[in-house]
Short mmCIF file of C-alpha atoms in Angstrom, two decimals:
data_model
loop_
_atom_site.label_atom_id
_atom_site.label_comp_id
_atom_site.label_asym_id
_atom_site.label_seq_id
_atom_site.Cartn_x
_atom_site.Cartn_y
_atom_site.Cartn_z
CA UNK T 28 5.68 2.50 -2.77
CA UNK T 29 6.75 2.14 0.84
CA UNK T 30 8.35 5.16 2.48
CA UNK T 31 6.84 8.34 1.09
CA UNK T 32 3.55 6.75 -0.03
CA UNK T 33 2.40 3.94 2.21
CA UNK T 34 4.21 5.08 5.35
CA UNK T 35 2.62 8.53 5.32
CA UNK T 36 -0.85 7.08 4.80
CA UNK T 37 -0.25 4.50 7.53
CA UNK T 38 0.75 7.18 10.03
CA UNK T 39 -2.06 9.48 8.95
CA UNK T 40 -4.48 6.62 9.50
CA UNK T 41 -3.07 5.89 12.93
CA UNK T 42 -3.44 9.55 13.89
CA UNK T 43 -7.14 9.21 13.07
CA UNK T 44 -7.48 5.98 15.07
CA UNK T 45 -7.23 3.76 11.99
CA UNK T 46 -3.90 2.04 12.58
CA UNK T 47 -3.12 -1.14 10.65
CA UNK T 48 -0.82 -3.92 11.85
CA UNK T 49 2.29 -4.71 9.80
CA UNK T 50 2.79 -8.43 9.29
CA UNK T 51 6.44 -9.20 9.90
CA UNK T 52 7.05 -6.97 12.90
CA UNK T 53 4.20 -7.08 15.40
CA UNK T 54 4.47 -6.84 19.18
CA UNK T 55 1.52 -8.37 21.02
CA UNK T 56 0.02 -8.28 24.47
CA UNK T 57 0.22 -12.06 24.74
CA UNK T 58 -2.41 -12.57 27.47
CA UNK T 59 -4.86 -10.54 25.38
CA UNK T 60 -4.07 -12.55 22.25
CA UNK T 61 -4.27 -15.88 24.09
CA UNK T 62 -7.65 -14.91 25.54
CA UNK T 63 -8.99 -14.27 22.04
CA UNK T 64 -7.96 -17.33 20.08
CA UNK T 65 -4.19 -17.18 20.31
CA UNK T 66 -1.96 -17.23 17.28
CA UNK T 67 -4.49 -19.42 15.45
CA UNK T 68 -6.81 -16.39 15.38
CA UNK T 69 -4.42 -14.82 12.88
CA UNK T 70 -5.44 -17.49 10.36
CA UNK T 71 -8.88 -15.87 10.08
CA UNK T 72 -7.62 -13.82 7.12
CA UNK T 73 -5.29 -14.58 4.24
CA UNK T 74 -2.88 -11.96 5.65
CA UNK T 75 -1.96 -12.19 9.32
CA UNK T 76 -1.62 -8.43 9.67
CA UNK T 77 -5.18 -7.97 8.39
CA UNK T 78 -6.42 -10.59 10.86
CA UNK T 79 -4.49 -8.87 13.65
CA UNK T 80 -5.96 -5.48 12.79
CA UNK T 81 -9.52 -6.82 12.75
CA UNK T 82 -9.00 -8.75 15.98
CA UNK T 83 -7.67 -5.71 17.84
CA UNK T 84 -10.33 -3.39 16.45
CA UNK T 85 -13.03 -5.93 17.26
CA UNK T 86 -12.00 -5.74 20.91
CA UNK T 87 -12.42 -1.98 20.90
CA UNK T 88 -8.65 -1.45 21.04
CA UNK T 89 -6.29 0.39 18.72
CA UNK T 90 -3.30 -0.70 16.67
CA UNK T 91 -0.31 1.53 17.37
CA UNK T 92 2.67 1.98 15.07
CA UNK T 93 6.26 2.52 16.14
CA UNK T 94 7.44 6.13 16.32
CA UNK T 95 9.16 5.93 12.92
CA UNK T 96 9.35 3.33 10.14
CA UNK T 97 12.40 1.11 9.82
CA UNK T 98 14.59 1.12 6.75
CA UNK T 99 14.02 -1.90 4.51
CA UNK T 100 16.76 -2.18 1.86
CA UNK T 101 15.36 -4.15 -1.07
CA UNK T 102 18.27 -3.95 -3.48
CA UNK T 103 17.81 -3.85 -7.23
CA UNK T 104 14.52 -5.14 -8.58
CA UNK T 105 13.29 -5.64 -12.12
CA UNK T 106 10.00 -4.13 -13.21
CA UNK T 107 8.42 -7.60 -13.23
CA UNK T 108 9.54 -8.17 -9.63
CA UNK T 109 8.16 -4.81 -8.53
CA UNK T 110 4.88 -5.42 -10.32
CA UNK T 111 4.55 -8.93 -8.88
CA UNK T 112 5.11 -7.77 -5.32
CA UNK T 113 2.83 -4.76 -5.51
CA UNK T 114 0.11 -6.67 -7.38
CA UNK T 115 0.09 -9.29 -4.62
CA UNK T 116 -0.17 -6.65 -1.93
CA UNK T 117 -2.89 -4.78 -3.82
CA UNK T 118 -4.90 -7.97 -4.13
CA UNK T 119 -4.48 -8.72 -0.42
CA UNK T 120 -5.63 -5.22 0.53
CA UNK T 121 -8.59 -5.47 -1.81
CA UNK T 122 -9.65 -8.83 -0.31
CA UNK T 123 -9.15 -7.94 3.35
CA UNK T 124 -10.10 -4.23 3.43
CA UNK T 125 -12.11 -3.44 0.26
CA UNK T 126 -13.61 -0.20 1.59
CA UNK T 127 -10.16 1.17 2.37
CA UNK T 128 -8.72 -0.14 -0.88
CA UNK T 129 -11.35 1.52 -3.08
CA UNK T 130 -10.12 5.14 -2.63
CA UNK T 131 -6.46 4.17 -3.15
CA UNK T 132 -6.90 5.17 -6.79
CA UNK T 133 -6.80 8.78 -5.57
CA UNK T 134 -3.51 8.51 -3.66
CA UNK T 135 -1.42 8.96 -6.81
CA UNK T 136 -1.33 12.06 -8.98
CA UNK T 137 -2.77 10.60 -12.19
CA UNK T 138 -6.51 10.56 -11.46
CA UNK T 139 -6.57 13.91 -9.60
CA UNK T 140 -4.52 15.42 -12.45
CA UNK T 141 -6.94 14.15 -15.09
CA UNK T 142 -9.95 15.41 -13.12
CA UNK T 143 -8.30 18.80 -12.58
CA UNK T 144 -7.51 19.14 -16.28
CA UNK T 145 -11.10 18.27 -17.22
CA UNK T 146 -12.40 20.85 -14.74
CA UNK T 147 -9.92 23.46 -15.99
CA UNK T 148 -10.86 22.84 -19.61
CA UNK T 149 -14.56 23.16 -18.75
CA UNK T 150 -13.91 26.44 -16.94
CA UNK T 151 -11.68 27.84 -19.68
CA UNK T 152 -8.58 27.82 -17.45
CA UNK T 153 -5.14 27.23 -18.95
CA UNK T 154 -4.14 23.56 -18.71
CA UNK T 155 -0.39 23.94 -18.19
CA UNK T 156 -0.62 26.03 -15.00
CA UNK T 157 -3.29 23.63 -13.74
CA UNK T 158 -1.08 20.62 -14.37
CA UNK T 159 1.93 22.27 -12.72
CA UNK T 160 -0.15 23.25 -9.68
CA UNK T 161 -1.53 19.73 -9.22
CA UNK T 162 1.86 18.05 -9.62
CA UNK T 163 3.46 20.54 -7.24
CA UNK T 164 0.70 19.91 -4.69
CA UNK T 165 1.47 16.19 -4.84
CA UNK T 166 5.23 16.01 -5.13
CA UNK T 167 6.58 18.98 -3.18
CA UNK T 168 5.06 17.83 0.15
CA UNK T 169 6.18 14.25 -0.53
CA UNK T 170 9.75 15.37 -1.19
CA UNK T 171 9.62 17.66 1.84
CA UNK T 172 8.52 14.71 3.98
CA UNK T 173 11.41 12.56 2.75
CA UNK T 174 13.89 15.38 3.34
CA UNK T 175 12.59 16.20 6.83
CA UNK T 176 12.70 12.54 7.90
CA UNK T 177 16.13 11.87 6.45
CA UNK T 178 14.77 9.34 3.96
CA UNK T 179 16.47 8.78 0.63
CA UNK T 180 15.83 11.65 -1.76
CA UNK T 181 17.45 12.37 -5.12
CA UNK T 182 16.43 13.31 -8.67
CA UNK T 183 16.18 9.57 -9.37
CA UNK T 184 13.80 9.25 -6.43
CA UNK T 185 11.57 12.00 -7.84
CA UNK T 186 11.51 10.22 -11.20
CA UNK T 187 10.68 6.95 -9.43
CA UNK T 188 7.81 8.62 -7.55
CA UNK T 189 6.34 9.84 -10.83
CA UNK T 190 6.76 6.40 -12.40
CA UNK T 191 5.06 4.89 -9.35
CA UNK T 192 2.06 7.16 -9.79
CA UNK T 193 1.78 6.18 -13.45
CA UNK T 194 1.66 2.53 -12.36
CA UNK T 195 -0.81 3.00 -9.50
CA UNK T 196 -4.06 3.06 -11.55
CA UNK T 197 -3.13 -0.21 -13.26
CA UNK T 198 -2.08 -1.68 -9.92
CA UNK T 199 -5.37 -0.61 -8.35
CA UNK T 200 -7.34 -2.16 -11.21
CA UNK T 201 -5.28 -5.35 -10.86
CA UNK T 202 -6.29 -5.54 -7.22
CA UNK T 203 -9.96 -5.80 -8.19
CA UNK T 204 -9.36 -8.59 -10.68
CA UNK T 205 -9.07 -12.28 -9.94
CA UNK T 206 -6.40 -14.48 -11.39
CA UNK T 207 -3.05 -15.62 -10.11
CA UNK T 208 -0.32 -13.50 -8.58
CA UNK T 209 3.26 -14.58 -8.07
CA UNK T 210 4.47 -15.41 -4.57
CA UNK T 211 8.12 -16.48 -4.43
CA UNK T 212 7.88 -18.22 -7.78
CA UNK T 213 4.49 -19.79 -7.09
CA UNK T 214 1.34 -18.72 -8.91
CA UNK T 215 -1.25 -18.12 -6.18
CA UNK T 216 -4.93 -17.27 -6.53
CA UNK T 217 -6.23 -15.01 -3.77
CA UNK T 218 -9.98 -15.53 -3.46
CA UNK T 219 -12.46 -12.86 -2.43
CA UNK T 220 -15.10 -14.90 -0.60
CA UNK T 221 -13.20 -17.10 1.81
CA UNK T 222 -9.98 -15.11 1.41
CA UNK T 223 -7.88 -18.20 0.84
CA UNK T 224 -4.75 -18.91 -1.13
CA UNK T 225 -5.19 -21.53 -3.80
CA UNK T 226 -1.95 -22.73 -5.34
CA UNK T 227 -2.04 -23.02 -9.10
CA UNK T 228 0.63 -24.25 -11.52
CA UNK T 229 3.27 -21.56 -11.98
CA UNK T 230 4.46 -20.61 -15.41
CA UNK T 231 7.78 -19.45 -13.97
#
């Protein structure tokens, strides 16, 4: 979810002037921040990186990313832990940047593959070559990016990328739904109107 998916979209966005702040590692021009509400201004959104991005953009400035992403070893995670983390992030993106979140459904291979197969079937084109072409168009550049940047790449990684894309549509749909998400063992409800966290009893 992070390196070859979100990192490439983050850097592509920055290249187009659409950089987004990253919560736990932000460097600020302190006089500028102090002149515009100080650190309390970051409480304007449920996620401080979203608040930072909107604050900087609102001043007519640009968020800049570091030259290359940092490695973030996560260790082994269960499927439930992966789902919980990504569902929380999806919900936060949906609440804070809904117009950018909406097209995320197209970042994985599943929806484009289905649309390509429907188009191929309508045009009388063989489905297998169509499927292979679409999957190659998605995964070969992603693997090439990982290889060129020295990021982790192995057959297991390729399998994980495909599994990730199978999960993405459900994750995207989860982002549009209300209900609680897990945050460090606490069931939290992320609202859409005031963008607030409301703690609810956890079943964990």
